[in-house]
Amino acid sequence: MGTRLIVGFESALSFWRSSRVARLATGGVLLEEARSIYGVGSRTLAERARVALGDCGCDGPLDVVLPPGGVRHSCPLIRDHRWNGPPVDEGLFKIDEQIYVYRMPAVLVQLACTWDEIDIATVAMEMLGTYGLSDQLEQGWSVDLAPLVTYGELTSYIRAAEALGIRGAKRAGEALKLAVPGSNSPRETALALYLSYPRRRGGAELRGYVMNKTIELSGEQAQIAGQGRVKPDFLWEGKRVTVEYDSDLSHLNSLQKTKDERRRSALESVGYKSLVVTNGIAADEAALSALTTQLERWLGYRRKSLSERQAMLRSTLVRRLFG
């Protein structure tokens, strides 16, 4: 029957992304519950690897974590990894008796062995957020999904891994400091990372916001907005400041434009200040810097101009996040 394959790293990330897409087609049912479990029988190593690749939704090779003292697999479909994270009994998702997948807290630490801080923070926000990525979807992602993991779950696992000196844990912990739960699109995540990233490294460093938190409206404000509640993309509650990411105002239809304007008018009528970021603004360093300066004023920051080095780092960061 052979030993079990424990999938991790990039293949495990692909699995969890695929499982979120599968939930769309199965009414929220996890992949494990939505399909019949493969009979284990006497599958060969290559057959097990092909099954796992299909479940992970990737072409391969399959990233497999070897147990302590485990012998490397002699199979071209498998890429072996040595990784000695905290006990995994509760950190594994069972596909069948021969195939298991690491859950996201461990996967984040594994990826941090080779990925950099921004890439790790991006994945953390995706899993903490309400959107799922897949090339099977028309625009590349779907929105309004359930978060795959909580901030507390990620924090607890990373702390345990750091205490054991596990490779990748420290970088994952630093990246998690940039992540904020609640993002509902990749563009919101990119803007969130720009807002969270340290100013000395090119970011805006305007933290303290929550994402997509509901604000209740009533009376005249609800009539203005045409709805009883709104969810700004970014909200600084104490400062009563909001930021909205509109993909591109010039490409929104008139009905959507009207709806957005009514919502912003309602927020302004109850004392909120609101800024709008479009794809064009985000990709234009001068426009984004001007918006950042306005946001700093509203949030009560008094800052010196960026140094030459900070300006160079911001330019690099903006190109990386927004293309």
CSV table of C-alpha atoms in Angstrom, one decimal:
chain,number,residue,atom,x,y,z
A,1,MET,CA,0.0,0.0,0.0
A,2,GLY,CA,2.9,2.3,0.6
A,3,THR,CA,3.5,5.1,3.1
A,4,ARG,CA,1.2,8.2,3.0
A,5,LEU,CA,2.1,11.2,1.0
A,6,ILE,CA,2.0,14.5,3.0
A,7,VAL,CA,1.5,17.4,0.6
A,8,GLY,CA,3.0,20.8,1.5
A,9,PHE,CA,4.5,24.0,0.2
A,10,GLU,CA,3.3,25.3,-3.2
A,11,SER,CA,1.2,22.2,-3.9
A,12,ALA,CA,-0.7,22.6,-0.6
A,13,LEU,CA,-1.4,26.2,-1.4
A,14,SER,CA,-2.7,25.2,-4.8
A,15,PHE,CA,-5.0,22.6,-3.0
A,16,TRP,CA,-6.5,25.2,-0.7
A,17,ARG,CA,-7.1,27.6,-3.6
A,18,SER,CA,-8.7,24.8,-5.6
A,19,SER,CA,-10.9,23.8,-2.6
A,20,ARG,CA,-12.3,27.3,-2.4
A,21,VAL,CA,-13.3,27.2,-6.0
A,22,ALA,CA,-14.9,23.7,-5.4
A,23,ARG,CA,-17.0,25.2,-2.6
A,24,LEU,CA,-18.6,27.5,-5.2
A,25,ALA,CA,-19.9,24.5,-7.1
A,26,THR,CA,-20.8,22.4,-4.0
A,27,GLY,CA,-22.7,25.1,-1.9
A,28,GLY,CA,-19.9,25.5,0.6
A,29,VAL,CA,-19.1,21.9,1.1
A,30,LEU,CA,-15.4,21.0,1.6
A,31,LEU,CA,-13.7,19.1,-1.1
A,32,GLU,CA,-13.2,16.1,1.3
A,33,GLU,CA,-17.0,15.9,1.8
A,34,ALA,CA,-18.0,16.7,-1.8
A,35,ARG,CA,-16.5,13.8,-3.7
A,36,SER,CA,-16.1,10.1,-3.2
A,37,ILE,CA,-12.9,9.1,-1.6
A,38,TYR,CA,-10.6,7.2,-3.9
A,39,GLY,CA,-10.1,3.6,-3.0
A,40,VAL,CA,-6.6,3.1,-1.7
A,41,GLY,CA,-6.2,-0.4,-3.0
A,42,SER,CA,-2.6,-1.1,-4.1
A,43,ARG,CA,-1.9,2.1,-6.0
A,44,THR,CA,1.7,2.7,-7.1
A,45,LEU,CA,3.7,5.7,-5.9
A,46,ALA,CA,3.1,7.4,-9.3
A,47,GLU,CA,-0.6,6.7,-9.2
A,48,ARG,CA,-0.8,8.3,-5.7
A,49,ALA,CA,1.1,11.3,-6.9
A,50,ARG,CA,-1.2,11.7,-9.9
A,51,VAL,CA,-4.3,11.5,-7.6
A,52,ALA,CA,-2.8,14.1,-5.3
A,53,LEU,CA,-1.9,16.4,-8.2
A,54,GLY,CA,-5.5,16.2,-9.5
A,55,ASP,CA,-6.8,17.1,-6.0
A,56,CYS,CA,-4.3,20.0,-5.8
A,57,GLY,CA,-5.2,21.3,-9.2
A,58,CYS,CA,-1.6,21.6,-10.3
A,59,ASP,CA,0.5,20.1,-13.0
A,60,GLY,CA,3.4,19.1,-10.8
A,61,PRO,CA,5.8,18.1,-9.5
A,62,LEU,CA,4.0,17.4,-6.3
A,63,ASP,CA,5.5,19.0,-3.2
A,64,VAL,CA,5.8,16.3,-0.5
A,65,VAL,CA,7.2,16.7,3.0
A,66,LEU,CA,9.2,13.8,4.2
A,67,PRO,CA,8.7,12.5,7.7
A,68,PRO,CA,11.8,12.5,10.1
A,69,GLY,CA,14.2,9.9,8.7
A,70,GLY,CA,12.0,9.4,5.6
A,71,VAL,CA,13.6,8.2,2.4
A,72,ARG,CA,13.3,10.4,-0.7
A,73,HIS,CA,10.9,9.2,-3.3
A,74,SER,CA,12.2,7.9,-6.6
A,75,CYS,CA,9.4,9.4,-8.7
A,76,PRO,CA,9.7,12.3,-11.2
A,77,LEU,CA,6.2,13.5,-10.2
A,78,ILE,CA,7.3,14.2,-6.7
A,79,ARG,CA,9.5,17.0,-5.3
A,80,ASP,CA,10.7,16.1,-1.7
A,81,HIS,CA,11.1,18.6,1.1
A,82,ARG,CA,12.8,18.3,4.5
A,83,TRP,CA,10.8,20.3,7.0
A,84,ASN,CA,10.4,19.7,10.7
A,85,GLY,CA,7.5,21.9,11.8
A,86,PRO,CA,5.4,21.5,15.0
A,87,PRO,CA,3.4,18.3,15.4
A,88,VAL,CA,1.1,17.9,12.5
A,89,ASP,CA,-1.7,15.6,13.6
A,90,GLU,CA,-4.1,18.5,13.8
A,91,GLY,CA,-2.4,20.4,11.0
A,92,LEU,CA,-3.2,17.9,8.3
A,93,PHE,CA,-6.3,17.6,6.1
A,94,LYS,CA,-7.1,14.0,5.0
A,95,ILE,CA,-7.9,13.3,1.4
A,96,ASP,CA,-7.7,9.6,1.7
A,97,GLU,CA,-5.8,7.0,3.7
A,98,GLN,CA,-2.7,7.6,1.6
A,99,ILE,CA,-2.8,11.3,0.9
A,100,TYR,CA,-2.8,14.2,3.4
A,101,VAL,CA,-2.4,18.0,3.0
A,102,TYR,CA,-0.9,20.5,5.4
A,103,ARG,CA,-3.4,23.1,6.5
A,104,MET,CA,-2.7,26.8,5.8
A,105,PRO,CA,-0.9,27.8,9.0
A,106,ALA,CA,1.8,25.3,8.3
A,107,VAL,CA,1.8,26.0,4.6
A,108,LEU,CA,2.5,29.7,5.3
A,109,VAL,CA,5.6,28.9,7.3
A,110,GLN,CA,6.7,26.4,4.6
A,111,LEU,CA,6.4,29.0,1.9
A,112,ALA,CA,8.3,31.5,4.0
A,113,CYS,CA,11.4,29.2,3.7
A,114,THR,CA,11.9,30.6,0.2
A,115,TRP,CA,9.3,33.3,-0.5
A,116,ASP,CA,9.8,36.9,0.6
A,117,GLU,CA,7.8,39.0,3.0
A,118,ILE,CA,5.4,40.6,0.5
A,119,ASP,CA,4.6,37.3,-1.2
A,120,ILE,CA,3.9,35.7,2.2
A,121,ALA,CA,1.8,38.6,3.4
A,122,THR,CA,-0.2,38.5,0.1
A,123,VAL,CA,-1.0,34.8,0.6
A,124,ALA,CA,-1.9,35.4,4.3
A,125,MET,CA,-4.4,38.2,3.3
A,126,GLU,CA,-5.9,36.0,0.6
A,127,MET,CA,-6.5,33.2,3.1
A,128,LEU,CA,-7.8,35.7,5.8
A,129,GLY,CA,-9.9,37.4,3.2
A,130,THR,CA,-13.1,36.7,1.4
A,131,TYR,CA,-11.9,36.1,-2.2
A,132,GLY,CA,-10.4,33.1,-3.9
A,133,LEU,CA,-7.9,32.9,-6.7
A,134,SER,CA,-8.2,30.5,-9.6
A,135,ASP,CA,-7.5,30.5,-13.3
A,136,GLN,CA,-10.8,28.6,-13.7
A,137,LEU,CA,-12.7,31.8,-13.0
A,138,GLU,CA,-13.5,34.5,-15.6
A,139,GLN,CA,-11.6,37.4,-13.9
A,140,GLY,CA,-9.2,35.2,-12.0
A,141,TRP,CA,-10.9,35.4,-8.6
A,142,SER,CA,-14.3,35.1,-6.9
A,143,VAL,CA,-15.5,37.3,-4.0
A,144,ASP,CA,-17.7,37.0,-0.9
A,145,LEU,CA,-16.3,33.6,0.2
A,146,ALA,CA,-15.7,32.5,3.8
A,147,PRO,CA,-12.2,33.1,5.1
A,148,LEU,CA,-10.1,29.9,5.0
A,149,VAL,CA,-8.3,30.6,8.3
A,150,THR,CA,-8.3,33.1,11.1
A,151,TYR,CA,-5.6,35.5,12.2
A,152,GLY,CA,-5.5,33.7,15.6
A,153,GLU,CA,-4.8,30.3,13.9
A,154,LEU,CA,-2.0,31.7,11.9
A,155,THR,CA,-0.5,33.6,14.9
A,156,SER,CA,-0.6,30.5,17.2
A,157,TYR,CA,1.0,28.2,14.7
A,158,ILE,CA,3.7,30.7,13.7
A,159,ARG,CA,4.6,31.3,17.4
A,160,ALA,CA,4.9,27.6,18.0
A,161,ALA,CA,7.1,27.2,15.0
A,162,GLU,CA,9.3,30.1,16.1
A,163,ALA,CA,9.7,28.6,19.6
A,164,LEU,CA,11.1,25.5,17.9
A,165,GLY,CA,13.3,27.5,15.6
A,166,ILE,CA,11.6,26.2,12.5
A,167,ARG,CA,12.9,27.6,9.3
A,168,GLY,CA,10.5,30.1,7.7
A,169,ALA,CA,8.7,30.9,11.0
A,170,LYS,CA,10.4,34.2,11.7
A,171,ARG,CA,9.8,35.5,8.2
A,172,ALA,CA,6.2,34.3,8.3
A,173,GLY,CA,5.7,36.2,11.5
A,174,GLU,CA,7.0,39.4,10.1
A,175,ALA,CA,4.9,39.1,7.0
A,176,LEU,CA,1.8,38.4,9.1
A,177,LYS,CA,2.2,41.8,10.8
A,178,LEU,CA,1.4,43.4,7.5
A,179,ALA,CA,-1.7,41.3,6.9
A,180,VAL,CA,-5.2,42.5,7.8
A,181,PRO,CA,-8.3,40.2,7.6
A,182,GLY,CA,-11.3,41.0,5.4
A,183,SER,CA,-9.9,41.8,2.0
A,184,ASN,CA,-12.4,41.1,-0.8
A,185,SER,CA,-10.1,41.2,-3.9
A,186,PRO,CA,-6.5,41.0,-4.9
A,187,ARG,CA,-6.4,44.8,-5.6
A,188,GLU,CA,-7.7,45.5,-2.1
A,189,THR,CA,-4.9,43.3,-0.8
A,190,ALA,CA,-2.3,45.2,-2.8
A,191,LEU,CA,-3.5,48.5,-1.5
A,192,ALA,CA,-3.6,47.2,2.1
A,193,LEU,CA,0.0,46.1,1.8
A,194,TYR,CA,1.0,49.5,0.5
A,195,LEU,CA,-0.8,51.1,3.4
A,196,SER,CA,0.7,48.8,6.0
A,197,TYR,CA,4.3,48.6,4.7
A,198,PRO,CA,6.9,50.6,6.7
A,199,ARG,CA,7.5,54.1,5.3
A,200,ARG,CA,11.3,53.7,5.6
A,201,ARG,CA,10.9,50.8,3.1
A,202,GLY,CA,8.6,52.7,0.7
A,203,GLY,CA,5.2,52.1,2.1
A,204,ALA,CA,2.6,54.5,3.5
A,205,GLU,CA,2.6,53.1,7.0
A,206,LEU,CA,-0.9,54.2,7.7
A,207,ARG,CA,-2.1,51.3,9.8
A,208,GLY,CA,-5.0,51.0,12.2
A,209,TYR,CA,-7.7,50.3,9.5
A,210,VAL,CA,-10.2,47.5,9.3
A,211,MET,CA,-11.4,46.1,6.0
A,212,ASN,CA,-15.0,45.7,4.8
A,213,LYS,CA,-16.5,46.3,8.2
A,214,THR,CA,-20.2,47.1,8.1
A,215,ILE,CA,-21.4,50.6,9.0
A,216,GLU,CA,-25.1,50.8,9.9
A,217,LEU,CA,-27.1,53.6,8.4
A,218,SER,CA,-30.6,54.8,9.3
A,219,GLY,CA,-33.1,57.4,8.3
A,220,GLU,CA,-32.0,60.0,5.8
A,221,GLN,CA,-28.6,58.5,5.4
A,222,ALA,CA,-30.1,55.1,4.5
A,223,GLN,CA,-32.3,56.8,2.0
A,224,ILE,CA,-29.4,58.6,0.4
A,225,ALA,CA,-27.3,55.4,0.2
A,226,GLY,CA,-30.3,53.4,-1.0
A,227,GLN,CA,-29.4,50.7,1.6
A,228,GLY,CA,-29.3,50.3,5.4
A,229,ARG,CA,-25.6,49.4,5.7
A,230,VAL,CA,-22.3,50.0,3.8
A,231,LYS,CA,-19.0,48.3,4.0
A,232,PRO,CA,-16.0,50.6,3.1
A,233,ASP,CA,-13.0,48.7,1.8
A,234,PHE,CA,-10.8,50.5,4.4
A,235,LEU,CA,-12.1,52.2,7.5
A,236,TRP,CA,-10.1,54.1,10.2
A,237,GLU,CA,-12.9,54.0,12.8
A,238,GLY,CA,-11.5,56.6,15.3
A,239,LYS,CA,-10.7,59.1,12.6
A,240,ARG,CA,-13.9,58.5,10.6
A,241,VAL,CA,-12.0,58.1,7.4
A,242,THR,CA,-12.7,55.6,4.6
A,243,VAL,CA,-11.0,54.6,1.4
A,244,GLU,CA,-12.6,52.7,-1.5
A,245,TYR,CA,-10.8,50.8,-4.2
A,246,ASP,CA,-12.8,51.1,-7.4
A,247,SER,CA,-11.2,49.1,-10.2
A,248,ASP,CA,-11.6,51.8,-12.7
A,249,LEU,CA,-14.2,54.6,-12.5
A,250,SER,CA,-14.0,55.2,-16.3
A,251,HIS,CA,-15.1,51.6,-16.9
A,252,LEU,CA,-17.9,51.4,-14.4
A,253,ASN,CA,-21.4,51.5,-15.8
A,254,SER,CA,-23.6,54.5,-14.9
A,255,LEU,CA,-25.7,52.5,-12.5
A,256,GLN,CA,-22.7,51.4,-10.5
A,257,LYS,CA,-21.2,54.9,-10.5
A,258,THR,CA,-24.5,56.3,-9.1
A,259,LYS,CA,-24.7,53.6,-6.4
A,260,ASP,CA,-21.1,54.3,-5.3
A,261,GLU,CA,-21.7,58.1,-5.2
A,262,ARG,CA,-24.8,57.6,-3.2
A,263,ARG,CA,-23.0,55.5,-0.7
A,264,ARG,CA,-20.2,58.0,-0.3
A,265,SER,CA,-22.6,60.8,0.1
A,266,ALA,CA,-24.4,58.9,2.9
A,267,LEU,CA,-21.1,58.4,4.7
A,268,GLU,CA,-20.1,62.0,4.3
A,269,SER,CA,-23.5,63.1,5.7
A,270,VAL,CA,-22.7,61.3,9.0
A,271,GLY,CA,-19.2,62.7,9.3
A,272,TYR,CA,-17.0,60.3,7.3
A,273,LYS,CA,-14.3,61.5,4.9
A,274,SER,CA,-13.8,59.3,1.9
A,275,LEU,CA,-11.1,58.8,-0.7
A,276,VAL,CA,-11.3,56.7,-3.9
A,277,VAL,CA,-8.4,54.8,-5.4
A,278,THR,CA,-8.6,53.5,-8.9
A,279,ASN,CA,-6.3,51.3,-10.9
A,280,GLY,CA,-5.0,54.5,-12.7
A,281,ILE,CA,-4.2,56.2,-9.4
A,282,ALA,CA,-2.6,53.1,-7.9
A,283,ALA,CA,-0.3,52.7,-10.9
A,284,ASP,CA,0.7,56.3,-11.0
A,285,GLU,CA,3.3,57.1,-8.4
A,286,ALA,CA,2.6,60.8,-8.3
A,287,ALA,CA,-1.1,60.4,-8.0
A,288,LEU,CA,-0.8,57.7,-5.4
A,289,SER,CA,1.7,59.9,-3.4
A,290,ALA,CA,-0.8,62.8,-3.6
A,291,LEU,CA,-3.6,60.6,-2.3
A,292,THR,CA,-1.3,59.3,0.5
A,293,THR,CA,-0.5,62.9,1.6
A,294,GLN,CA,-4.2,63.7,1.8
A,295,LEU,CA,-4.8,60.6,3.8
A,296,GLU,CA,-2.0,61.4,6.2
A,297,ARG,CA,-3.6,64.8,6.8
A,298,TRP,CA,-7.0,63.3,7.5
A,299,LEU,CA,-5.4,60.8,9.9
A,300,GLY,CA,-3.5,63.5,11.7
A,301,TYR,CA,0.1,62.6,10.6
A,302,ARG,CA,2.8,65.3,10.2
A,303,ARG,CA,5.7,63.8,8.3
A,304,LYS,CA,8.8,65.0,6.5
A,305,SER,CA,9.1,64.4,2.8
A,306,LEU,CA,10.4,61.1,1.7
A,307,SER,CA,14.2,60.8,1.5
A,308,GLU,CA,15.7,60.0,-1.9
A,309,ARG,CA,16.2,56.4,-0.8
A,310,GLN,CA,12.6,56.1,0.5
A,311,ALA,CA,11.2,57.6,-2.7
A,312,MET,CA,13.2,55.0,-4.7
A,313,LEU,CA,11.9,52.2,-2.5
A,314,ARG,CA,8.3,53.5,-2.9
A,315,SER,CA,8.7,53.5,-6.6
A,316,THR,CA,9.8,49.9,-6.6
A,317,LEU,CA,7.1,48.9,-4.2
A,318,VAL,CA,4.3,50.6,-6.2
A,319,ARG,CA,5.5,48.9,-9.4
A,320,ARG,CA,5.5,45.5,-7.7
A,321,LEU,CA,2.1,45.8,-6.1
A,322,PHE,CA,0.2,47.5,-8.9
A,323,GLY,CA,2.1,46.7,-12.0
